Tab-separated table of C-alpha atoms and ligand atoms in Angstrom:
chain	number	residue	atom	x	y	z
P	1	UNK	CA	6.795	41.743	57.031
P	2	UNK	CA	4.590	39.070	56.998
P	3	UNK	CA	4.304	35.840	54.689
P	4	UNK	CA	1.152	37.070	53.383
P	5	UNK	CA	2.860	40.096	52.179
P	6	UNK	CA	5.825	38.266	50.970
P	7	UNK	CA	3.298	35.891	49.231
P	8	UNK	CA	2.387	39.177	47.250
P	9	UNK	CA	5.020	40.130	46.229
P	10	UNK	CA	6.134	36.695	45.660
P	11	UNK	CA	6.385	37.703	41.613
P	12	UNK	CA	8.773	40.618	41.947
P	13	UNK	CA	10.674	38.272	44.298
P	14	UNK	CA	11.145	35.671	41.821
P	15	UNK	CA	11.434	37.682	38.646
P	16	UNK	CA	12.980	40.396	39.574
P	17	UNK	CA	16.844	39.476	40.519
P	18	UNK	CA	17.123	42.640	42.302
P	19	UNK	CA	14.213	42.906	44.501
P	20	UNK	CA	15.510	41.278	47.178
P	21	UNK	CA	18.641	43.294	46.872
P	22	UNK	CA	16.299	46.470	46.566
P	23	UNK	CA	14.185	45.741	49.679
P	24	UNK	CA	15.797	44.566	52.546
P	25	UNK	CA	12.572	42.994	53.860
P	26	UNK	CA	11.981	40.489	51.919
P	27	UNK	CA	15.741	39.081	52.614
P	28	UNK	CA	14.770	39.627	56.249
P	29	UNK	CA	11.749	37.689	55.773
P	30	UNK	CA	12.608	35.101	54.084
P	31	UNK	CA	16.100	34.264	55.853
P	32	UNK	CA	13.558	34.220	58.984
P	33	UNK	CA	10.949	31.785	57.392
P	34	UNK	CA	11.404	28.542	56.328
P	35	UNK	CA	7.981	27.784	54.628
P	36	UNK	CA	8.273	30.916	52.503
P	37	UNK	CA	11.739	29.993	51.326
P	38	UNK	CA	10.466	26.405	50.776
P	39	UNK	CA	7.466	28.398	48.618
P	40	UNK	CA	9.614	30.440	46.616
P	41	UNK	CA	11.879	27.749	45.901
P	42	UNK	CA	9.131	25.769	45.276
P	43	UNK	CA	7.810	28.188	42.588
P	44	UNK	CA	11.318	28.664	40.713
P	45	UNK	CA	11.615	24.955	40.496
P	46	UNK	CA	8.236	24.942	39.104
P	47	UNK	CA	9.023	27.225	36.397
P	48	UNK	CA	12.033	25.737	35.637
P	49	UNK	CA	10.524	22.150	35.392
P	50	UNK	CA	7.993	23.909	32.890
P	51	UNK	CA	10.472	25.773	31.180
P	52	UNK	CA	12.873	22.619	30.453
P	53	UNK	CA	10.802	20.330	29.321
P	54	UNK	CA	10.875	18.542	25.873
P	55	UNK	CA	9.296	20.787	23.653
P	56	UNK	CA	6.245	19.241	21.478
P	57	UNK	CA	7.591	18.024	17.630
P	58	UNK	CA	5.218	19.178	15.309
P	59	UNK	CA	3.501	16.123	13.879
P	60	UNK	CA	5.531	14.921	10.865
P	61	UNK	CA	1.883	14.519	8.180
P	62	UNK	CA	1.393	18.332	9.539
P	63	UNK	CA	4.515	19.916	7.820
P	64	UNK	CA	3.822	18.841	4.526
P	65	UNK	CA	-0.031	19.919	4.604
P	66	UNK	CA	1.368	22.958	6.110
P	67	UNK	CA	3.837	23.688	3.546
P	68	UNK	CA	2.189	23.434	0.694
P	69	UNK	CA	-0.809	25.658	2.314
P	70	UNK	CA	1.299	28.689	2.901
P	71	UNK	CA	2.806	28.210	-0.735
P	72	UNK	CA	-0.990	28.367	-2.455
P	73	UNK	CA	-1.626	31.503	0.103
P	74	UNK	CA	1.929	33.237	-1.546
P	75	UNK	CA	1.101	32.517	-4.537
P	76	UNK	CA	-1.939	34.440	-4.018
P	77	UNK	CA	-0.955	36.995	-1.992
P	78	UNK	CA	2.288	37.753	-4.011
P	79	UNK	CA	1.141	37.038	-7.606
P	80	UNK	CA	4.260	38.314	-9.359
P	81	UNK	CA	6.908	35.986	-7.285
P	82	UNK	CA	7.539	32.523	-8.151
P	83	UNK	CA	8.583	30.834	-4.993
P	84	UNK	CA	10.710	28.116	-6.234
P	85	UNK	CA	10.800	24.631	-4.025
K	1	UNK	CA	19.017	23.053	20.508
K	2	UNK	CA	14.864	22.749	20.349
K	3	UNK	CA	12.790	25.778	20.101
K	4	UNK	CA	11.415	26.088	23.611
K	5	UNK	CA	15.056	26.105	25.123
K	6	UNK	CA	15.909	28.994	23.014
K	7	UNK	CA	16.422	32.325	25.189
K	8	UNK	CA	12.905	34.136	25.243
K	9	UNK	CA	11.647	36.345	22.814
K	10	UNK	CA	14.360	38.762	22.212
K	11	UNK	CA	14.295	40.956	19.105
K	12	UNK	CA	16.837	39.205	17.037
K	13	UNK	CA	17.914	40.435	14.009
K	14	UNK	CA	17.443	37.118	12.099
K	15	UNK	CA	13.562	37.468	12.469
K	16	UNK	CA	13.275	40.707	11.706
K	17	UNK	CA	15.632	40.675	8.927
K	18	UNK	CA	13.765	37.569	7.323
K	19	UNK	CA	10.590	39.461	7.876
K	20	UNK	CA	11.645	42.528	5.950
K	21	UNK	CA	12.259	40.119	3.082
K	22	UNK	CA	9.160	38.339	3.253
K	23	UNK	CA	7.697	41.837	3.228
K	24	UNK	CA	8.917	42.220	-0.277
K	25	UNK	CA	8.298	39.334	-1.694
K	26	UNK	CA	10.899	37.042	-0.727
K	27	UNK	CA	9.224	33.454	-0.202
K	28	UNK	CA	12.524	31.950	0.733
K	29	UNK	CA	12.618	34.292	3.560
K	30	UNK	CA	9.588	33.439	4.634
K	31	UNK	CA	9.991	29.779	5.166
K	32	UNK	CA	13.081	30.471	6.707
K	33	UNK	CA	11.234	32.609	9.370
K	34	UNK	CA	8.365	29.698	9.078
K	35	UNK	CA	11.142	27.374	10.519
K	36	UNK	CA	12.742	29.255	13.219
K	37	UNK	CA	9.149	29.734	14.986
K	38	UNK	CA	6.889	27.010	13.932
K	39	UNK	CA	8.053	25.035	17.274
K	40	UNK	CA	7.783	27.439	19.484
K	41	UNK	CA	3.989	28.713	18.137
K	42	UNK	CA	2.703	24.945	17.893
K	43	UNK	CA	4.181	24.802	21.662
K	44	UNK	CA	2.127	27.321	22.555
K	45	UNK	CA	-1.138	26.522	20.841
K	46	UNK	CA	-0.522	22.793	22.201
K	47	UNK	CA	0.063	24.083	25.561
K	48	UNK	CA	-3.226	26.291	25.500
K	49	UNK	CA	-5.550	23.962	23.619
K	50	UNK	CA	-3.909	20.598	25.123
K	51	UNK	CA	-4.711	18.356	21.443
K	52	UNK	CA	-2.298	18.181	18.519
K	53	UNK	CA	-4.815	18.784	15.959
K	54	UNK	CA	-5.919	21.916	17.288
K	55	UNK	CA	-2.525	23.238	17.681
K	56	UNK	CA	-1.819	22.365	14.150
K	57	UNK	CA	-4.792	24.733	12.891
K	58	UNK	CA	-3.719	27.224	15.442
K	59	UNK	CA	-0.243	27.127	13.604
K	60	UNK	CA	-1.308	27.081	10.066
K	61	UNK	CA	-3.933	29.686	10.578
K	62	UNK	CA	-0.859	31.843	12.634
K	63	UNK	CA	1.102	31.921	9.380
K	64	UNK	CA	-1.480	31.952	6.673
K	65	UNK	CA	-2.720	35.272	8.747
K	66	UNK	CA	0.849	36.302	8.639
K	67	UNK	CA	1.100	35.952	5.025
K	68	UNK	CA	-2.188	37.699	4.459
K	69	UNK	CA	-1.325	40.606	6.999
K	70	UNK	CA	2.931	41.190	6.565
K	71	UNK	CA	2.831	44.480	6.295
K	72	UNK	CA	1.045	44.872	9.570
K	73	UNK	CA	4.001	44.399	11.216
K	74	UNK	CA	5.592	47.510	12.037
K	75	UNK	CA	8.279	46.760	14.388
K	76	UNK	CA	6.710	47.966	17.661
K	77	UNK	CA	7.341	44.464	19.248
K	78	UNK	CA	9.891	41.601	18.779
K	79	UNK	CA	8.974	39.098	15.257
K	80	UNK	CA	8.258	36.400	17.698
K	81	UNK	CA	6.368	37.850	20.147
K	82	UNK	CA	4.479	39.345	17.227
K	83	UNK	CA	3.818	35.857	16.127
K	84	UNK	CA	2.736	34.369	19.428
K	85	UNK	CA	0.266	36.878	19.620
K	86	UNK	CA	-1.241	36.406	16.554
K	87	UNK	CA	-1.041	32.618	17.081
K	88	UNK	CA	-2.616	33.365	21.409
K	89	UNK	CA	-5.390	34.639	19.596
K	90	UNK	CA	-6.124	31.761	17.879
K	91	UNK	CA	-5.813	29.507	19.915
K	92	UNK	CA	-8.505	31.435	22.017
K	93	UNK	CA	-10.858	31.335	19.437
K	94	UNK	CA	-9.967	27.664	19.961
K	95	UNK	CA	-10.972	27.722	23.498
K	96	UNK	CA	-14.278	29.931	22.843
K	97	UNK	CA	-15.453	27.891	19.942
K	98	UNK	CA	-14.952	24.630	22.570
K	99	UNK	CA	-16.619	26.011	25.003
K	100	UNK	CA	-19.749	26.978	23.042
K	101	UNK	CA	-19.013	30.835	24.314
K	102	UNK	CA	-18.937	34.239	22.155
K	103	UNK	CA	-15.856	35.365	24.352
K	104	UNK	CA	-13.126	33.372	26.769
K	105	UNK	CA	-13.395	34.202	30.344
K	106	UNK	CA	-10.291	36.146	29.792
K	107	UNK	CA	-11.570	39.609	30.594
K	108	UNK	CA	-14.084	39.017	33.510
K	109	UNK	CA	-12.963	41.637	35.599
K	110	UNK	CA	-9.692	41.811	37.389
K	111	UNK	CA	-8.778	39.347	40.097
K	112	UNK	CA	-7.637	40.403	43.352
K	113	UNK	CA	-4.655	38.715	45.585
K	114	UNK	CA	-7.721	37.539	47.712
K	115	UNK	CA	-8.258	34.800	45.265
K	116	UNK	CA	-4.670	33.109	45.326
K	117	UNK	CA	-5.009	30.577	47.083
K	118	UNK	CA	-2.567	30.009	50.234
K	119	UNK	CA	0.118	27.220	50.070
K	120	UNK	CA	-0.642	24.155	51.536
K	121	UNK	CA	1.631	21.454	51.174
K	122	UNK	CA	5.138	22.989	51.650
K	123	UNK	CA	7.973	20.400	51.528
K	124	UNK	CA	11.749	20.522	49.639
K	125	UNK	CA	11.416	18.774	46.140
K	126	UNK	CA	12.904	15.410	46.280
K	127	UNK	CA	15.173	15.633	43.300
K	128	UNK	CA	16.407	18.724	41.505
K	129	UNK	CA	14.203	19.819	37.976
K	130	UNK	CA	17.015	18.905	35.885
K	131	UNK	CA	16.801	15.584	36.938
K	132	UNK	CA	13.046	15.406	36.809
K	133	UNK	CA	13.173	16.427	33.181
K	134	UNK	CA	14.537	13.463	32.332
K	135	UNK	CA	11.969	11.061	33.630
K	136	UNK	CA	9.462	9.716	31.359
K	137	UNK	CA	6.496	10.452	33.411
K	138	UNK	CA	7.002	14.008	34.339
K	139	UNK	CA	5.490	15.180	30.999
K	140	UNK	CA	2.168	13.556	31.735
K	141	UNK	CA	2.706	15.276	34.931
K	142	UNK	CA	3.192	18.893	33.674
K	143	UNK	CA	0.485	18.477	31.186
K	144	UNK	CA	-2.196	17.151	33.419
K	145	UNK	CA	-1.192	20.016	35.989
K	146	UNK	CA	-1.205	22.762	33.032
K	147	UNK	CA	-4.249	21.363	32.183
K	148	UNK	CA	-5.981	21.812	35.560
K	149	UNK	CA	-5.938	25.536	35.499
K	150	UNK	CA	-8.056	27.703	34.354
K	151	UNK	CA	-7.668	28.720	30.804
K	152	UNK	CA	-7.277	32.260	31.805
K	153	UNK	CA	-4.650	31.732	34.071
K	154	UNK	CA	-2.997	28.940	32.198
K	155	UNK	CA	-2.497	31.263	28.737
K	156	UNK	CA	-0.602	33.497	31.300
K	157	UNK	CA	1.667	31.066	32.421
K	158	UNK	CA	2.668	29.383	29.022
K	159	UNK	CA	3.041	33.181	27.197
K	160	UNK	CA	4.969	34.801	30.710
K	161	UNK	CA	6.661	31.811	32.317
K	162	UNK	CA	7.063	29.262	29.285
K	163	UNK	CA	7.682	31.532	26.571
K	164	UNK	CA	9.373	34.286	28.284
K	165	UNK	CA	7.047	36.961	27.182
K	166	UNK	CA	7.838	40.571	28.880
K	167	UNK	CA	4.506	40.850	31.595
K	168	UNK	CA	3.655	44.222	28.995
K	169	UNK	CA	4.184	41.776	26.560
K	170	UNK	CA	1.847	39.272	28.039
K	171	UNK	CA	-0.943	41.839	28.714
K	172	UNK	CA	-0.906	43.414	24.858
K	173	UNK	CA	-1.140	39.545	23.602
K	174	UNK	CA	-4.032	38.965	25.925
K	175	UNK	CA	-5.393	42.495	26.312
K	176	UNK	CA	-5.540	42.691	30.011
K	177	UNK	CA	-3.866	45.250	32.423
K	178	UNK	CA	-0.515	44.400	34.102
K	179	UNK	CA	-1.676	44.481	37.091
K	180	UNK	CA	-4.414	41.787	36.408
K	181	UNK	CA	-1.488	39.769	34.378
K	182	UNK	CA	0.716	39.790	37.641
K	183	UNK	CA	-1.776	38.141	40.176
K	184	UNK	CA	-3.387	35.744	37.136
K	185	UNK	CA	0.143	34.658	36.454
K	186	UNK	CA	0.618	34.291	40.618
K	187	UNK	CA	-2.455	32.130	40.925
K	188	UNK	CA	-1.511	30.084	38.257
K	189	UNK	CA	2.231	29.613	39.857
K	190	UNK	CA	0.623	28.482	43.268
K	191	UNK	CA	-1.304	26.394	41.935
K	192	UNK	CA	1.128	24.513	39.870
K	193	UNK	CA	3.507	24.972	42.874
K	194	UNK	CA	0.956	23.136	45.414
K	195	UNK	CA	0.210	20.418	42.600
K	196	UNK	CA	3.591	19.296	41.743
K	197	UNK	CA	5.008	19.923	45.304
K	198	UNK	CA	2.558	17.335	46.324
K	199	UNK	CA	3.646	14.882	43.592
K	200	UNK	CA	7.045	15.902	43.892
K	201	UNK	CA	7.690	16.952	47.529
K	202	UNK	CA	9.657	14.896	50.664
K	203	UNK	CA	7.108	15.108	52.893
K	204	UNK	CA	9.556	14.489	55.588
K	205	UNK	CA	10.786	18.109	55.129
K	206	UNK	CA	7.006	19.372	54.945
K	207	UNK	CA	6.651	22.539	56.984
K	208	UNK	CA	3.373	24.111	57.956
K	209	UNK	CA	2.641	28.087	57.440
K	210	UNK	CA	2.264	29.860	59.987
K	211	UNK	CA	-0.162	32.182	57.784
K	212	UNK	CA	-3.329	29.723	58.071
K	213	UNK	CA	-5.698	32.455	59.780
K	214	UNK	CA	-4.558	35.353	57.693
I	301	ZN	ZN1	7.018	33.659	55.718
Protein backbone atom coordinates (compact mmCIF):
# COMPACT_ATOMS: atom_id res chain seq x y z
CA UNK A 1 0.00 0.00 0.00
CA UNK A 2 0.95 3.26 -0.68
CA UNK A 3 0.39 6.69 1.26
CA UNK A 4 -1.69 7.87 -1.47
CA UNK A 5 -3.95 5.02 -0.95
CA UNK A 6 -3.83 5.26 2.73
CA UNK A 7 -4.55 9.04 2.23
CA UNK A 8 -7.92 7.65 0.71
CA UNK A 9 -8.95 5.85 2.85
CA UNK A 10 -7.74 8.10 5.46
CA UNK A 11 -11.73 8.55 6.59
CA UNK A 12 -12.51 4.90 7.22
CA UNK A 13 -9.14 4.91 9.03
CA UNK A 14 -10.06 7.50 11.38
CA UNK A 15 -13.75 6.86 11.82
CA UNK A 16 -14.02 3.62 11.63
CA UNK A 17 -12.32 1.94 14.94
CA UNK A 18 -12.18 -1.26 13.21
CA UNK A 19 -10.71 -0.64 9.92
CA UNK A 20 -7.45 -0.98 10.81
CA UNK A 21 -8.29 -4.12 12.66
CA UNK A 22 -10.30 -5.22 9.43
CA UNK A 23 -7.47 -4.57 6.93
CA UNK A 24 -4.22 -5.49 7.82
CA UNK A 25 -2.71 -2.99 5.36
CA UNK A 26 -3.32 -0.08 6.60
CA UNK A 27 -1.63 -1.24 10.12
CA UNK A 28 1.20 -2.37 7.85
CA UNK A 29 1.34 0.91 6.32
CA UNK A 30 1.15 3.02 8.73
CA UNK A 31 3.49 1.20 11.42
CA UNK A 32 5.97 1.54 8.25
CA UNK A 33 5.40 5.36 7.66
CA UNK A 34 6.02 7.98 9.80
CA UNK A 35 4.48 10.98 7.84
CA UNK A 36 1.20 9.11 7.44
CA UNK A 37 0.99 8.37 11.14
CA UNK A 38 2.02 12.01 11.81
CA UNK A 39 -1.14 12.81 9.16
CA UNK A 40 -3.60 10.75 10.75
CA UNK A 41 -2.73 11.86 14.05
CA UNK A 42 -2.68 15.08 12.82
CA UNK A 43 -6.31 14.82 11.57
CA UNK A 44 -7.78 13.21 14.93
CA UNK A 45 -6.22 15.99 16.86
CA UNK A 46 -7.82 18.28 14.50
CA UNK A 47 -11.17 17.01 15.09
CA UNK A 48 -10.80 16.80 18.50
CA UNK A 49 -9.53 20.47 18.87
CA UNK A 50 -12.83 21.31 16.84
CA UNK A 51 -14.92 19.12 18.68
CA UNK A 52 -13.82 20.51 22.30
CA UNK A 53 -13.99 23.78 21.94
CA UNK A 54 -16.19 26.29 23.93
CA UNK A 55 -19.36 26.15 22.39
CA UNK A 56 -20.91 29.71 21.23
CA UNK A 57 -23.57 31.23 24.18
CA UNK A 58 -26.42 32.39 22.48
CA UNK A 59 -26.46 36.16 22.84
CA UNK A 60 -28.32 37.02 26.08
CA UNK A 61 -30.91 40.19 24.10
CA UNK A 62 -31.53 37.05 21.59
CA UNK A 63 -33.42 34.73 24.09
CA UNK A 64 -35.90 37.04 25.08
CA UNK A 65 -36.77 38.25 21.37
CA UNK A 66 -36.69 34.64 20.72
CA UNK A 67 -39.00 33.61 23.33
CA UNK A 68 -41.58 35.66 23.02
CA UNK A 69 -41.53 35.00 19.01
CA UNK A 70 -42.17 31.32 19.26
CA UNK A 71 -44.98 32.11 21.95
CA UNK A 72 -47.00 34.61 19.29
CA UNK A 73 -46.27 31.66 16.54
CA UNK A 74 -48.12 28.97 19.32
CA UNK A 75 -50.51 30.98 19.94
CA UNK A 76 -51.29 30.94 16.39
CA UNK A 77 -50.58 27.75 15.43
CA UNK A 78 -52.33 26.11 18.49
CA UNK A 79 -55.29 28.49 19.05
CA UNK A 80 -57.07 26.43 21.70
CA UNK A 81 -53.86 26.11 24.22
CA UNK A 82 -52.95 28.74 26.54
CA UNK A 83 -49.27 28.42 27.08
CA UNK A 84 -48.86 29.81 30.45
CA UNK A 85 -45.30 31.71 31.29
CA UNK B 1 -22.06 20.24 30.60
CA UNK B 2 -22.54 22.76 27.31
CA UNK B 3 -24.39 21.61 24.35
CA UNK B 4 -21.61 20.92 21.88
CA UNK B 5 -19.87 18.45 24.41
CA UNK B 6 -22.96 16.47 24.58
CA UNK B 7 -22.53 12.88 22.84
CA UNK B 8 -23.73 13.34 19.10
CA UNK B 9 -27.03 13.13 17.91
CA UNK B 10 -28.37 10.01 19.33
CA UNK B 11 -32.12 9.39 19.37
CA UNK B 12 -32.84 10.09 22.95
CA UNK B 13 -35.94 9.58 24.34
CA UNK B 14 -36.14 13.04 26.02
CA UNK B 15 -36.42 14.73 22.50
CA UNK B 16 -38.63 12.63 21.12
CA UNK B 17 -40.78 12.33 24.04
CA UNK B 18 -40.97 16.28 24.36
CA UNK B 19 -41.72 16.33 20.70
CA UNK B 20 -44.71 14.04 20.90
CA UNK B 21 -46.05 16.54 23.42
CA UNK B 22 -45.43 19.52 21.54
CA UNK B 23 -47.24 17.61 18.82
CA UNK B 24 -50.36 17.84 20.85
CA UNK B 25 -50.34 20.89 22.06
CA UNK B 26 -48.13 20.94 24.90
CA UNK B 27 -46.20 24.44 24.87
CA UNK B 28 -44.31 23.52 27.97
CA UNK B 29 -42.89 20.70 26.08
CA UNK B 30 -41.90 22.62 23.56
CA UNK B 31 -39.69 25.06 25.30
CA UNK B 32 -38.31 22.34 27.06
CA UNK B 33 -37.17 20.78 23.70
CA UNK B 34 -36.40 24.67 22.66
CA UNK B 35 -33.74 24.49 25.50
CA UNK B 36 -32.06 21.27 25.12
CA UNK B 37 -31.14 22.23 21.31
CA UNK B 38 -31.06 25.90 20.95
CA UNK B 39 -27.08 25.68 21.65
CA UNK B 40 -26.28 23.22 19.65
CA UNK B 41 -28.48 24.72 16.37
CA UNK B 42 -27.10 28.41 17.01
CA UNK B 43 -23.55 26.45 17.04
CA UNK B 44 -24.17 25.30 13.93
CA UNK B 45 -25.68 28.25 12.12
CA UNK B 46 -22.69 30.35 13.79
CA UNK B 47 -20.26 27.90 12.59
CA UNK B 48 -21.71 27.97 8.91
CA UNK B 49 -22.56 31.66 8.61
CA UNK B 50 -19.49 32.87 10.93
CA UNK B 51 -21.78 36.28 12.46
CA UNK B 52 -23.99 36.11 15.54
CA UNK B 53 -26.81 37.86 14.04
CA UNK B 54 -27.22 35.57 11.31
CA UNK B 55 -27.10 32.60 13.45
CA UNK B 56 -29.71 34.09 15.60
CA UNK B 57 -32.26 34.28 12.51
CA UNK B 58 -31.04 30.91 11.48
CA UNK B 59 -32.22 29.74 15.05
CA UNK B 60 -35.43 31.54 15.36
CA UNK B 61 -36.48 30.76 11.87
CA UNK B 62 -35.32 26.75 12.82
CA UNK B 63 -38.00 26.74 15.52
CA UNK B 64 -40.69 29.01 14.26
CA UNK B 65 -40.54 26.41 11.08
CA UNK B 66 -40.70 23.74 13.66
CA UNK B 67 -43.69 25.09 15.24
CA UNK B 68 -45.37 25.69 11.92
CA UNK B 69 -44.39 22.12 10.53
CA UNK B 70 -44.55 19.54 13.99
CA UNK B 71 -46.32 17.14 12.57
CA UNK B 72 -43.83 16.68 9.80
CA UNK B 73 -41.82 14.91 11.93
CA UNK B 74 -42.36 11.37 11.64
CA UNK B 75 -39.64 9.72 13.42
CA UNK B 76 -37.50 8.52 10.48
CA UNK B 77 -34.41 10.36 11.99
CA UNK B 78 -33.21 11.37 15.52
CA UNK B 79 -35.25 14.98 17.02
CA UNK B 80 -31.94 16.63 16.77
CA UNK B 81 -30.67 15.69 13.74
CA UNK B 82 -34.15 16.54 12.49
CA UNK B 83 -33.58 19.96 13.82
CA UNK B 84 -30.11 20.58 12.44
CA UNK B 85 -31.38 19.89 9.23
CA UNK B 86 -34.03 22.10 9.20
CA UNK B 87 -31.79 24.75 10.83
CA UNK B 88 -28.51 23.55 7.74
CA UNK B 89 -31.02 24.67 5.47
CA UNK B 90 -31.28 27.87 6.68
CA UNK B 91 -28.41 28.76 7.23
CA UNK B 92 -27.76 28.00 3.44
CA UNK B 93 -30.25 30.21 2.38
CA UNK B 94 -27.99 32.39 4.54
CA UNK B 95 -25.02 31.69 2.48
CA UNK B 96 -27.00 31.98 -1.02
CA UNK B 97 -28.74 35.16 -0.14
CA UNK B 98 -24.86 36.53 0.80
CA UNK B 99 -23.55 35.53 -2.01
CA UNK B 100 -26.08 37.13 -4.38
CA UNK B 101 -26.66 33.32 -5.86
CA UNK B 102 -30.13 31.37 -6.55
CA UNK B 103 -28.37 28.11 -5.19
CA UNK B 104 -25.01 27.37 -2.86
CA UNK B 105 -22.28 25.67 -4.65
CA UNK B 106 -23.31 22.68 -2.71
CA UNK B 107 -24.35 20.42 -5.54
CA UNK B 108 -21.80 21.24 -8.37
CA UNK B 109 -21.05 17.91 -9.27
CA UNK B 110 -19.18 15.41 -7.21
CA UNK B 111 -15.56 15.92 -6.29
CA UNK B 112 -13.05 13.39 -6.89
CA UNK B 113 -9.97 12.34 -4.42
CA UNK B 114 -7.91 14.18 -7.19
CA UNK B 115 -8.85 17.41 -5.63
CA UNK B 116 -7.61 16.78 -1.92
CA UNK B 117 -4.93 18.32 -1.70
CA UNK B 118 -1.62 16.39 -0.47
CA UNK B 119 -0.16 17.17 3.04
CA UNK B 120 2.46 19.45 3.24
CA UNK B 121 3.65 20.45 6.43
CA UNK B 122 3.76 17.22 8.54
CA UNK B 123 5.17 17.74 12.07
CA UNK B 124 3.89 16.26 15.81
CA UNK B 125 1.58 18.98 17.46
CA UNK B 126 3.43 20.73 20.12
CA UNK B 127 0.97 20.35 22.92
CA UNK B 128 -1.90 17.90 23.22
CA UNK B 129 -5.76 19.43 22.09
CA UNK B 130 -6.85 19.33 25.54
CA UNK B 131 -4.42 21.66 26.44
CA UNK B 132 -4.88 23.86 23.42
CA UNK B 133 -8.52 24.22 24.31
CA UNK B 134 -7.74 26.07 27.02
CA UNK B 135 -5.78 28.87 25.47
CA UNK B 136 -7.44 32.02 24.72
CA UNK B 137 -6.32 32.35 21.23
CA UNK B 138 -7.09 29.01 19.80
CA UNK B 139 -10.74 30.04 19.16
CA UNK B 140 -9.72 32.83 16.83
CA UNK B 141 -7.65 30.13 15.46
CA UNK B 142 -10.37 27.50 14.73
CA UNK B 143 -12.68 30.11 13.48
CA UNK B 144 -10.41 31.82 11.06
CA UNK B 145 -9.36 28.20 9.80
CA UNK B 146 -13.23 27.08 9.59
CA UNK B 147 -13.68 30.08 7.94
CA UNK B 148 -11.11 29.52 5.16
CA UNK B 149 -12.89 26.63 3.60
CA UNK B 150 -15.14 26.48 1.28
CA UNK B 151 -18.68 26.68 2.36
CA UNK B 152 -19.40 23.40 0.82
CA UNK B 153 -16.86 21.63 2.48
CA UNK B 154 -17.03 23.54 5.70
CA UNK B 155 -21.09 22.64 6.28
CA UNK B 156 -19.65 19.03 6.04
CA UNK B 157 -17.28 19.32 8.61
CA UNK B 158 -19.38 21.23 11.32
CA UNK B 159 -22.69 18.71 10.60
CA UNK B 160 -20.14 15.24 10.33
CA UNK B 161 -17.15 16.10 12.50
CA UNK B 162 -18.59 18.88 14.96
CA UNK B 163 -21.95 17.71 15.41
CA UNK B 164 -21.53 14.09 15.05
CA UNK B 165 -24.00 13.64 12.32
CA UNK B 166 -24.09 9.85 10.85
CA UNK B 167 -22.21 10.50 7.03
CA UNK B 168 -26.15 9.23 5.73
CA UNK B 169 -27.10 11.66 8.05
CA UNK B 170 -24.91 14.35 6.68
CA UNK B 171 -25.82 13.63 3.01
CA UNK B 172 -29.94 13.70 3.66
CA UNK B 173 -29.28 17.24 5.56
CA UNK B 174 -27.30 18.45 2.61
CA UNK B 175 -28.75 16.32 -0.19
CA UNK B 176 -25.60 15.00 -1.64
CA UNK B 177 -24.47 11.31 -2.16
CA UNK B 178 -22.22 9.60 0.45
CA UNK B 179 -19.76 9.15 -1.56
CA UNK B 180 -19.43 12.94 -2.46
CA UNK B 181 -19.95 13.61 1.55
CA UNK B 182 -16.84 11.32 2.28
CA UNK B 183 -14.13 13.07 0.06
CA UNK B 184 -15.88 16.82 0.77
CA UNK B 185 -15.57 15.99 4.42
CA UNK B 186 -11.69 14.62 3.58
CA UNK B 187 -10.77 17.83 1.84
CA UNK B 188 -12.06 19.81 4.41
CA UNK B 189 -10.01 17.63 7.21
CA UNK B 190 -6.67 18.22 5.20
CA UNK B 191 -7.09 21.31 4.94
CA UNK B 192 -7.76 22.16 8.49
CA UNK B 193 -5.06 19.52 9.27
CA UNK B 194 -2.27 21.45 7.07
CA UNK B 195 -3.57 24.90 8.57
CA UNK B 196 -3.42 24.25 12.17
CA UNK B 197 -0.42 21.80 11.89
CA UNK B 198 1.40 24.77 10.62
CA UNK B 199 0.25 27.01 13.51
CA UNK B 200 0.43 24.30 15.81
CA UNK B 201 3.22 21.91 14.67
CA UNK B 202 7.15 21.39 16.15
CA UNK B 203 8.72 21.84 13.17
CA UNK B 204 11.66 20.10 14.58
CA UNK B 205 9.72 16.79 14.20
CA UNK B 206 8.54 17.90 10.56
CA UNK B 207 8.83 14.95 8.20
CA UNK B 208 8.58 15.17 4.45
CA UNK B 209 6.20 12.65 2.29
CA UNK B 210 7.58 10.63 0.36
CA UNK B 211 4.29 10.87 -1.94
CA UNK B 212 5.32 14.38 -3.62
CA UNK B 213 5.29 12.95 -7.36
CA UNK B 214 2.24 10.80 -6.96
ZN1 LIG C 1 2.61 6.58 4.13
Amino acid sequence: MSCEELLRALNEVIDDASALALYTEFADHLSGCNPCQLVVDNVRKTIQLYKSGEPYPMPAGFQDRFRDALRAKWQARFPNSKPQS
Amino acid sequence: MSALNEPPVEPTEDDLELLRRAQSGDFAAFERLVGRLQGRVYAVAYRILGQAQDAEDVVQQTFLSIIEHIDAFRGESAVASWVLRIATNFALKVLRKRRGLPTVSLDDGDESFASVPHPEFIAAWREPPDVLAERAEMRELLDKAIAELDDKHRVVFVLRDIEGLSTEETAEALGLSVANVKVRLLRARMQLRERLTRELGDAATRVVPDHQHS
